[in-house]
Short mmCIF file of C-alpha atoms in Angstrom, two decimals:
data_model
loop_
_atom_site.label_atom_id
_atom_site.label_comp_id
_atom_site.label_asym_id
_atom_site.label_seq_id
_atom_site.Cartn_x
_atom_site.Cartn_y
_atom_site.Cartn_z
CA MET A 169 5.31 -35.91 36.04
CA HIS A 170 5.44 -34.56 39.70
CA LEU A 171 3.26 -31.70 40.65
CA ARG A 172 6.07 -29.80 41.56
CA SER A 173 8.01 -30.39 38.49
CA PHE A 174 4.97 -29.12 36.53
CA CYS A 175 4.52 -26.09 38.63
CA GLY A 176 8.38 -25.53 38.10
CA LEU A 177 7.87 -26.21 34.25
CA ALA A 178 4.83 -23.72 33.92
CA LEU A 179 6.61 -21.02 35.71
CA LEU A 180 9.71 -21.54 33.31
CA CYS A 181 6.69 -21.02 30.55
CA VAL A 182 5.63 -17.88 32.10
CA ALA A 183 9.24 -16.65 32.58
CA PHE A 184 10.56 -16.91 29.18
CA GLY A 185 7.69 -16.24 27.24
CA LEU A 186 7.08 -20.11 26.04
CA PRO A 187 3.89 -21.07 25.05
CA LEU A 188 1.94 -23.53 27.07
CA PRO A 189 -0.03 -26.20 25.14
CA ALA A 190 -3.56 -25.10 24.38
CA ARG A 191 -6.51 -27.52 25.05
CA ALA A 192 -8.30 -26.53 21.83
CA GLN A 193 -5.41 -28.12 19.47
CA TYR A 194 -7.19 -31.53 20.65
CA LYS A 195 -10.91 -30.40 19.83
CA ASN A 196 -12.36 -31.73 16.37
CA ALA A 197 -14.70 -29.16 15.62
CA SER A 198 -15.55 -25.57 16.22
CA LEU A 199 -18.46 -22.75 15.50
CA ALA A 200 -17.82 -19.78 14.76
CA LEU A 201 -20.14 -16.55 14.54
CA ASP A 202 -18.85 -13.11 12.86
CA GLY A 203 -19.60 -9.78 11.75
CA ALA A 204 -17.78 -8.49 8.53
CA TYR A 205 -17.63 -5.06 6.72
CA SER A 206 -16.83 -5.28 2.85
CA LEU A 207 -15.43 -2.84 0.21
CA ILE A 208 -16.08 -3.72 -3.46
CA THR A 209 -14.23 -2.70 -6.71
CA ARG A 210 -16.88 -1.59 -9.52
CA PRO A 211 -16.03 -1.86 -13.17
CA PRO A 212 -17.49 1.09 -15.81
CA VAL A 213 -20.85 0.44 -17.01
CA THR A 214 -19.57 2.82 -20.05
CA ASP A 215 -17.27 2.13 -23.01
CA SER A 216 -14.89 4.35 -24.65
CA ASN A 217 -17.42 6.23 -25.71
CA GLY A 218 -19.18 7.32 -22.61
CA ALA A 219 -22.08 5.21 -23.82
CA TYR A 220 -23.81 2.47 -21.52
CA LEU A 221 -22.89 -0.98 -22.21
CA ALA A 222 -25.23 -3.64 -23.64
CA ILE A 223 -27.30 -5.13 -20.84
CA GLN A 224 -25.46 -8.61 -21.19
CA ASN A 225 -22.04 -6.70 -20.41
CA MET A 226 -23.31 -4.53 -17.33
CA PRO A 227 -20.89 -5.21 -14.23
CA GLN A 228 -22.15 -5.58 -10.84
CA ARG A 229 -21.94 -1.87 -9.15
CA LEU A 230 -22.71 -2.76 -5.41
CA ALA A 231 -19.88 -0.93 -3.53
CA TYR A 232 -19.86 -1.57 -0.15
CA GLY A 233 -21.96 -3.74 2.89
CA GLY A 234 -21.99 -5.52 6.14
CA ARG A 235 -22.21 -9.26 6.42
CA PHE A 236 -22.95 -11.82 9.32
CA GLY A 237 -21.87 -15.04 9.20
CA ALA A 238 -21.71 -18.40 10.85
CA GLU A 239 -19.02 -21.28 10.19
CA VAL A 240 -18.86 -25.00 11.54
CA ASN A 241 -15.02 -26.21 10.92
CA PHE A 242 -13.89 -30.07 11.16
CA LYS A 243 -10.37 -31.23 12.01
CA LEU A 244 -8.94 -33.77 9.18
CA HIS A 245 -6.13 -35.81 9.49
CA SER A 246 -4.01 -33.54 11.86
CA ASP A 247 -4.19 -30.72 14.04
CA HIS A 248 -3.17 -28.24 11.07
CA TRP A 249 -5.61 -28.89 8.40
CA TRP A 250 -9.63 -28.23 8.89
CA PHE A 251 -12.69 -28.21 6.55
CA VAL A 252 -14.83 -25.18 6.57
CA ALA A 253 -18.71 -24.98 5.88
CA ARG A 254 -19.73 -20.94 6.17
CA LEU A 255 -23.14 -19.27 5.45
CA ASN A 256 -22.99 -15.50 5.19
CA VAL A 257 -25.90 -13.04 5.18
CA PRO A 258 -24.30 -9.96 3.50
CA ILE A 259 -26.04 -6.53 2.87
CA TYR A 260 -24.69 -4.44 0.21
CA SER A 261 -25.30 -0.85 -0.98
CA PHE A 262 -24.72 1.17 -4.39
CA SER A 263 -22.61 4.12 -3.94
CA THR A 264 -24.22 7.29 -3.58
CA MET A 265 -21.08 9.41 -3.21
CA GLY A 266 -20.24 11.83 -6.07
CA ASP A 267 -16.62 10.63 -6.98
CA ASP A 268 -17.81 9.84 -10.75
CA GLN A 269 -20.29 13.01 -10.91
CA ALA A 270 -17.74 15.00 -12.74
CA ASN A 271 -15.44 12.53 -14.49
CA ASP A 272 -18.24 10.11 -15.47
CA PRO A 273 -21.39 11.75 -15.14
CA ALA A 274 -23.22 8.16 -17.20
CA THR A 275 -21.91 6.14 -14.36
CA TYR A 276 -22.82 8.46 -11.60
CA GLN A 277 -26.21 8.53 -12.62
CA TYR A 278 -26.12 4.72 -12.62
CA ASP A 279 -25.33 4.34 -9.41
CA GLN A 280 -27.83 6.98 -7.94
CA LEU A 281 -30.78 5.52 -9.94
CA ALA A 282 -29.50 1.67 -8.84
CA ASP A 283 -29.87 2.96 -4.94
CA LYS A 284 -32.95 4.78 -5.65
CA GLU A 285 -34.82 1.87 -7.62
CA LEU A 286 -33.35 -1.42 -5.72
CA GLY A 287 -32.30 0.31 -2.32
CA LYS A 288 -30.40 -2.50 -0.41
CA ILE A 289 -29.29 -5.70 -1.69
CA LEU A 290 -29.53 -8.50 0.75
CA GLY A 291 -27.36 -12.13 -0.07
CA LEU A 292 -27.05 -15.58 0.85
CA GLN A 293 -23.64 -17.24 0.66
CA MET A 294 -22.59 -20.46 0.97
CA MET A 295 -18.97 -21.65 0.98
CA PRO A 296 -16.78 -24.54 1.58
CA GLY A 297 -13.47 -24.29 2.10
CA VAL A 298 -9.91 -25.51 3.56
CA ARG A 299 -8.00 -24.15 6.28
CA TYR A 300 -4.56 -24.46 7.32
CA TYR A 301 -3.54 -23.45 10.69
CA PHE A 302 0.59 -22.74 11.28
CA PHE A 303 0.75 -23.12 14.72
CA THR A 304 -1.94 -24.69 17.21
CA ASP A 305 -0.99 -23.20 20.66
CA ARG A 306 -2.68 -19.84 22.09
CA THR A 307 -2.44 -18.00 19.04
CA ARG A 308 -3.64 -19.66 16.03
CA PRO A 309 -2.75 -17.93 12.54
CA PHE A 310 -4.35 -19.69 9.77
CA ALA A 311 -4.58 -19.50 5.99
CA GLN A 312 -7.87 -20.35 3.83
CA LEU A 313 -8.71 -21.11 0.43
CA GLY A 314 -12.68 -22.07 -0.34
CA ILE A 315 -15.54 -21.43 -3.02
CA SER A 316 -18.94 -19.96 -2.82
CA TYR A 317 -22.41 -19.53 -4.18
CA MET A 318 -24.18 -16.44 -3.52
CA HIS A 319 -27.81 -15.74 -4.52
CA LEU A 320 -29.02 -11.64 -4.16
CA PHE A 321 -32.40 -10.28 -3.36
CA SER A 322 -33.48 -6.69 -3.85
CA LEU A 323 -35.26 -5.53 -0.46
CA THR A 324 -37.79 -3.30 -2.87
CA GLY A 325 -40.60 -4.19 -4.88
CA GLN A 326 -39.07 -2.27 -7.84
CA TYR A 327 -36.83 -5.43 -8.87
CA SER A 328 -39.28 -7.31 -11.41
CA GLN A 329 -41.10 -3.90 -12.41
CA ASN A 330 -40.35 -2.54 -15.86
CA CYS A 331 -37.84 -0.12 -16.48
CA VAL A 332 -38.90 3.16 -17.49
CA LEU A 333 -36.34 5.10 -16.91
CA GLY A 334 -34.82 7.20 -20.02
CA GLY A 335 -31.19 8.12 -21.01
CA GLY A 336 -30.85 4.68 -23.05
CA LEU A 337 -30.96 2.71 -19.92
CA CYS A 338 -34.29 1.12 -20.55
CA ASN A 339 -34.08 0.73 -24.08
CA ASP A 340 -31.13 -1.82 -24.82
CA THR A 341 -31.26 -2.74 -28.80
CA SER A 342 -29.09 -6.42 -27.85
CA THR A 343 -32.77 -7.46 -26.80
CA THR A 344 -36.23 -7.33 -27.62
CA SER A 345 -37.45 -8.32 -24.04
CA ALA A 346 -38.99 -5.62 -21.69
CA LEU A 347 -36.13 -5.10 -18.96
CA SER A 348 -36.74 -4.92 -15.35
CA TYR A 349 -35.08 -2.64 -12.90
CA GLY A 350 -33.20 -6.05 -11.64
CA ASP A 351 -32.28 -6.63 -15.36
CA VAL A 352 -30.65 -2.89 -15.47
CA PHE A 353 -29.13 -2.50 -12.22
CA LEU A 354 -28.69 -6.25 -10.78
CA PRO A 355 -27.35 -7.99 -13.58
CA ALA A 356 -26.50 -10.87 -12.13
CA SER A 357 -28.08 -12.13 -8.93
CA ASN A 358 -26.20 -15.80 -8.81
CA ILE A 359 -22.60 -15.47 -7.83
CA LEU A 360 -19.93 -17.75 -8.05
CA SER A 361 -16.74 -16.80 -6.48
CA VAL A 362 -13.13 -18.03 -5.31
CA HIS A 363 -11.66 -17.06 -1.91
CA GLY A 364 -8.64 -16.59 0.01
CA ALA A 365 -8.34 -15.59 3.39
CA LEU A 366 -5.49 -14.80 6.07
CA GLY A 367 -6.66 -14.93 9.95
CA VAL A 368 -5.67 -15.52 13.61
CA GLU A 369 -7.59 -16.81 16.60
CA PHE A 370 -6.09 -15.84 19.89
CA LEU A 371 -7.74 -18.35 22.69
CA LEU A 372 -9.18 -16.39 25.43
CA VAL A 373 -10.52 -19.22 27.76
CA ARG A 374 -11.04 -22.68 27.76
CA ASP A 375 -12.35 -23.78 24.18
CA ILE A 376 -13.27 -20.18 23.37
CA ALA A 377 -11.60 -17.63 20.90
CA LEU A 378 -11.59 -14.65 19.35
CA THR A 379 -11.14 -14.79 15.60
CA VAL A 380 -10.00 -11.88 12.88
CA THR A 381 -9.82 -12.74 9.47
CA LEU A 382 -8.70 -10.79 5.96
CA ASP A 383 -10.72 -12.36 3.19
CA TYR A 384 -10.20 -11.80 -0.65
CA GLN A 385 -12.78 -13.18 -2.86
CA ARG A 386 -13.34 -12.62 -6.67
CA TRP A 387 -16.61 -12.57 -8.37
CA ILE A 388 -16.75 -14.35 -11.33
CA PHE A 389 -18.61 -13.51 -14.50
CA PHE A 390 -18.28 -14.80 -18.01
CA ASN A 391 -19.78 -12.41 -19.92
CA THR A 392 -18.25 -9.12 -18.17
CA THR A 393 -15.91 -7.70 -15.66
CA GLY A 394 -15.47 -9.35 -12.26
CA ASN A 395 -15.46 -7.99 -8.79
CA ASP A 396 -12.71 -8.06 -6.20
CA VAL A 397 -14.08 -7.81 -2.69
CA PHE A 398 -12.61 -6.99 0.41
CA THR A 399 -13.50 -8.06 3.51
CA GLY A 400 -12.38 -8.03 7.42
CA SER A 401 -14.16 -9.87 10.30
CA LEU A 402 -13.97 -10.34 13.91
CA GLY A 403 -15.96 -13.10 15.56
CA ILE A 404 -16.05 -15.55 18.49
CA LEU A 405 -15.11 -19.21 17.93
CA PHE A 406 -16.03 -22.15 20.15
CA PHE A 407 -14.49 -25.41 20.13
CA GLY A 408 -16.37 -28.21 20.55
#
């Protein structure tokens, strides 16, 4: 194509709002760094009579948190299909608000004590997944599915200490062993999840994009109610 013809085509594309081909679609890999915020559903810790559940049936009561993440992506057999490998480092908190104080004082007490004894909860999460891009030009909307494993850590020294609280929390008749604060307030430190996400990448300059993602994950437990986690993230992506 002659230079004059190319310039004419470019002007027509700009004039009529047609997308110009993006160089990023010819790349085979990318690296993304992002920050995120999560909201988590909180299943009840009491039964229909208002008594605390047995320790083996206690759900997770983490309420919200921030997250730093990094991912590497590799193109599969076409520009539309990519493999995703992600590492997240979330920091979660228990709820300290009084929304349950009047209607469910036992649950309110549980959350307050969990925050006091364990404080912030650090996580390390690894997720493989598959991403499909609907368009591969300068604006790249996508859908993604994945699975993850996460390990949780308490940032205080109370996690392994024997629980000495009253109110029936530390006196579970379903076990004969001494309960720690971790047993009571963080009943599952290893979590499997399934993920579904929608997002979009906006190519800013050559090989650099702004990425916005909404992620849903379901924490899976076999002995209690799971949690729904809703996460919004904003990041920068580099094609290579």
